[in-house]
Amino acid sequence: MALYEHVFLARQDLAQAQVDALAEAATKIVTDGQGRVTKTESWGLRSLAYRIAKNRKAHYVMLEIDAPGTVVAELERQTQINEDVIRFMTVRVDEAEAGPSVMMRKQERDRERRADREGGREGGGFGRDGRDGGRDRDRDAPRPRRDQEEAA
């Protein structure tokens, strides 16, 4: 049997439970055809690059499938019929990816960066007026006035 990655985009107005039900239906199609789903990942509600059928966002779901080509053809046929799925793509891969996919690792990295930004970055950076926020200066030392800076 061959290995495939099947990614589908579900409409933005669906609840997460409905998206999970779509993934379960796809899994059932594969298992009924003597194949197996090795991994299921929900990438969440993400913005689209352009509007598709009046949707600006979509729920992304990826399935790693180990099945014959006829099962994949049936899965694509059923996915095409479903009105809740706005796009899908199935790609044959040489080997299954160990661990989380690139998208899941990217989400973890983004979460860590966001936590670093929100959690206690002291001072630094440039303010709205374009002046340095005191990054190189001692925090307790008084800041010189502009005319004193120009004279120095």
mmCIF file of C-alpha atoms in Angstrom:
data_model
loop_
_atom_site.group_PDB
_atom_site.id
_atom_site.type_symbol
_atom_site.label_atom_id
_atom_site.label_comp_id
_atom_site.label_asym_id
_atom_site.label_seq_id
_atom_site.Cartn_x
_atom_site.Cartn_y
_atom_site.Cartn_z
ATOM 1 C CA MET A 1 0.000 0.000 0.000
ATOM 2 C CA ALA A 2 1.064 3.587 -0.626
ATOM 3 C CA LEU A 3 1.352 6.474 1.812
ATOM 4 C CA TYR A 4 -0.651 9.655 1.249
ATOM 5 C CA GLU A 5 -1.241 12.994 2.955
ATOM 6 C CA HIS A 6 -4.798 14.237 2.548
ATOM 7 C CA VAL A 7 -5.450 17.858 3.587
ATOM 8 C CA PHE A 8 -8.894 19.397 3.448
ATOM 9 C CA LEU A 9 -10.242 22.847 4.268
ATOM 10 C CA ALA A 10 -13.633 23.041 5.936
ATOM 11 C CA ARG A 11 -15.873 26.116 5.979
ATOM 12 C CA GLN A 12 -15.164 28.746 8.616
ATOM 13 C CA ASP A 13 -18.671 28.726 10.099
ATOM 14 C CA LEU A 14 -18.426 25.084 11.220
ATOM 15 C CA ALA A 15 -17.873 24.241 14.870
ATOM 16 C CA GLN A 16 -14.795 22.255 15.836
ATOM 17 C CA ALA A 17 -17.015 19.247 16.624
ATOM 18 C CA GLN A 18 -18.353 19.309 13.053
ATOM 19 C CA VAL A 19 -14.799 19.479 11.673
ATOM 20 C CA ASP A 20 -13.848 16.500 13.832
ATOM 21 C CA ALA A 21 -16.884 14.649 12.464
ATOM 22 C CA LEU A 22 -15.656 15.326 8.907
ATOM 23 C CA ALA A 23 -12.263 13.861 9.841
ATOM 24 C CA GLU A 24 -13.977 10.807 11.364
ATOM 25 C CA ALA A 25 -16.040 10.326 8.200
ATOM 26 C CA ALA A 26 -12.865 10.422 6.097
ATOM 27 C CA THR A 27 -11.230 7.941 8.460
ATOM 28 C CA LYS A 28 -14.227 5.614 8.130
ATOM 29 C CA ILE A 29 -14.013 5.725 4.325
ATOM 30 C CA VAL A 30 -10.346 4.741 4.497
ATOM 31 C CA THR A 31 -10.826 1.948 7.035
ATOM 32 C CA ASP A 32 -13.806 0.532 5.122
ATOM 33 C CA GLY A 33 -11.533 0.236 2.073
ATOM 34 C CA GLN A 34 -8.889 -1.849 3.896
ATOM 35 C CA GLY A 35 -6.615 1.126 4.517
ATOM 36 C CA ARG A 36 -5.605 2.861 7.721
ATOM 37 C CA VAL A 37 -5.158 6.432 8.913
ATOM 38 C CA THR A 38 -1.829 6.689 10.724
ATOM 39 C CA LYS A 39 -2.155 10.293 11.905
ATOM 40 C CA THR A 40 -4.839 12.970 12.094
ATOM 41 C CA GLU A 41 -3.937 16.608 12.778
ATOM 42 C CA SER A 42 -6.250 19.550 13.107
ATOM 43 C CA TRP A 43 -4.340 22.714 12.262
ATOM 44 C CA GLY A 44 -7.179 24.927 13.423
ATOM 45 C CA LEU A 45 -8.936 27.934 11.917
ATOM 46 C CA ARG A 46 -6.463 29.773 9.686
ATOM 47 C CA SER A 47 -6.684 32.685 7.275
ATOM 48 C CA LEU A 48 -6.761 31.911 3.566
ATOM 49 C CA ALA A 49 -4.460 33.610 1.083
ATOM 50 C CA TYR A 50 -7.500 34.639 -0.937
ATOM 51 C CA ARG A 51 -11.256 34.342 -0.646
ATOM 52 C CA ILE A 52 -12.715 30.957 -1.588
ATOM 53 C CA ALA A 53 -16.493 30.696 -1.949
ATOM 54 C CA LYS A 54 -16.973 33.811 0.222
ATOM 55 C CA ASN A 55 -14.775 32.368 3.000
ATOM 56 C CA ARG A 56 -11.783 34.263 4.343
ATOM 57 C CA LYS A 57 -10.808 31.553 6.843
ATOM 58 C CA ALA A 58 -11.022 27.774 6.945
ATOM 59 C CA HIS A 59 -10.452 24.856 9.311
ATOM 60 C CA TYR A 60 -7.410 22.877 8.133
ATOM 61 C CA VAL A 61 -7.223 19.102 8.751
ATOM 62 C CA MET A 62 -4.474 16.710 7.637
ATOM 63 C CA LEU A 63 -4.732 12.913 7.475
ATOM 64 C CA GLU A 64 -1.793 10.583 6.876
ATOM 65 C CA ILE A 65 -3.172 7.559 5.048
ATOM 66 C CA ASP A 66 -1.716 4.130 4.277
ATOM 67 C CA ALA A 67 -4.094 2.737 1.657
ATOM 68 C CA PRO A 68 -4.372 1.559 -1.955
ATOM 69 C CA GLY A 69 -5.097 4.085 -4.700
ATOM 70 C CA THR A 70 -8.726 3.003 -5.112
ATOM 71 C CA VAL A 71 -9.459 3.946 -1.502
ATOM 72 C CA VAL A 72 -7.894 7.364 -2.016
ATOM 73 C CA ALA A 73 -9.965 7.875 -5.167
ATOM 74 C CA GLU A 74 -13.123 7.063 -3.186
ATOM 75 C CA LEU A 75 -12.061 9.416 -0.382
ATOM 76 C CA GLU A 76 -11.532 12.237 -2.885
ATOM 77 C CA ARG A 77 -14.891 11.520 -4.524
ATOM 78 C CA GLN A 78 -16.705 11.684 -1.166
ATOM 79 C CA THR A 79 -14.800 14.820 -0.150
ATOM 80 C CA GLN A 80 -15.713 16.533 -3.419
ATOM 81 C CA ILE A 81 -19.405 15.853 -2.802
ATOM 82 C CA ASN A 82 -19.369 17.298 0.720
ATOM 83 C CA GLU A 83 -20.532 20.933 0.787
ATOM 84 C CA ASP A 84 -18.679 21.702 4.025
ATOM 85 C CA VAL A 85 -15.283 21.088 2.391
ATOM 86 C CA ILE A 86 -14.158 24.028 0.263
ATOM 87 C CA ARG A 87 -10.771 22.615 -0.895
ATOM 88 C CA PHE A 88 -8.789 19.398 -0.574
ATOM 89 C CA MET A 89 -5.527 17.969 -1.816
ATOM 90 C CA THR A 90 -4.051 14.488 -1.633
ATOM 91 C CA VAL A 91 -0.330 13.948 -2.149
ATOM 92 C CA ARG A 92 1.542 10.659 -2.301
ATOM 93 C CA VAL A 93 4.605 10.642 -0.020
ATOM 94 C CA ASP A 94 7.593 8.304 0.095
ATOM 95 C CA GLU A 95 7.636 7.894 3.863
ATOM 96 C CA ALA A 96 5.508 8.957 6.805
ATOM 97 C CA GLU A 97 6.781 11.903 8.809
ATOM 98 C CA ALA A 98 7.762 10.961 12.345
ATOM 99 C CA GLY A 99 6.329 13.173 15.051
ATOM 100 C CA PRO A 100 4.230 16.275 14.455
ATOM 101 C CA SER A 101 4.029 17.829 11.012
ATOM 102 C CA VAL A 102 5.754 21.061 10.060
ATOM 103 C CA MET A 103 2.544 23.026 10.601
ATOM 104 C CA MET A 104 2.162 21.744 14.165
ATOM 105 C CA ARG A 105 5.811 22.516 14.973
ATOM 106 C CA LYS A 106 5.331 26.020 13.546
ATOM 107 C CA GLN A 107 2.306 26.582 15.790
ATOM 108 C CA GLU A 108 4.312 25.520 18.843
ATOM 109 C CA ARG A 109 7.169 27.847 17.890
ATOM 110 C CA ASP A 110 4.740 30.735 17.348
ATOM 111 C CA ARG A 111 3.134 30.102 20.740
ATOM 112 C CA GLU A 112 6.536 30.180 22.434
ATOM 113 C CA ARG A 113 7.469 33.431 20.702
ATOM 114 C CA ARG A 114 4.157 34.997 21.654
ATOM 115 C CA ALA A 115 4.647 33.969 25.288
ATOM 116 C CA ASP A 116 8.139 35.479 25.263
ATOM 117 C CA ARG A 117 6.803 38.769 23.923
ATOM 118 C CA GLU A 118 3.959 38.992 26.417
ATOM 119 C CA GLY A 119 5.833 37.734 29.433
ATOM 120 C CA GLY A 120 8.070 40.381 30.874
ATOM 121 C CA ARG A 121 10.144 42.018 28.208
ATOM 122 C CA GLU A 122 11.488 45.042 30.055
ATOM 123 C CA GLY A 123 11.732 48.353 28.246
ATOM 124 C CA GLY A 124 13.714 48.280 25.054
ATOM 125 C CA GLY A 125 12.745 48.993 21.516
ATOM 126 C CA PHE A 126 11.828 52.286 19.991
ATOM 127 C CA GLY A 127 8.790 54.260 21.009
ATOM 128 C CA ARG A 128 6.217 55.756 18.719
ATOM 129 C CA ASP A 129 8.212 58.942 18.539
ATOM 130 C CA GLY A 130 11.232 57.039 17.184
ATOM 131 C CA ARG A 131 13.434 57.615 20.214
ATOM 132 C CA ASP A 132 15.279 54.818 21.953
ATOM 133 C CA GLY A 133 13.403 53.561 25.005
ATOM 134 C CA GLY A 134 16.503 53.665 27.208
ATOM 135 C CA ARG A 135 17.885 50.265 26.266
ATOM 136 C CA ASP A 136 21.565 51.336 26.616
ATOM 137 C CA ARG A 137 21.084 53.627 29.594
ATOM 138 C CA ASP A 138 20.922 52.805 33.247
ATOM 139 C CA ARG A 139 17.272 52.608 34.302
ATOM 140 C CA ASP A 140 17.643 54.901 37.330
ATOM 141 C CA ALA A 141 19.845 57.544 35.730
ATOM 142 C CA PRO A 142 18.044 60.711 34.637
ATOM 143 C CA ARG A 143 17.685 61.130 30.907
ATOM 144 C CA PRO A 144 19.366 64.223 29.412
ATOM 145 C CA ARG A 145 17.243 66.747 27.588
ATOM 146 C CA ARG A 146 17.431 67.011 23.819
ATOM 147 C CA ASP A 147 19.492 70.178 23.793
ATOM 148 C CA GLN A 148 22.004 68.543 26.156
ATOM 149 C CA GLU A 149 22.228 65.476 23.849
ATOM 150 C CA GLU A 150 22.945 67.711 20.842
ATOM 151 C CA ALA A 151 25.665 69.620 22.714
ATOM 152 C CA ALA A 152 27.483 66.395 23.642
#
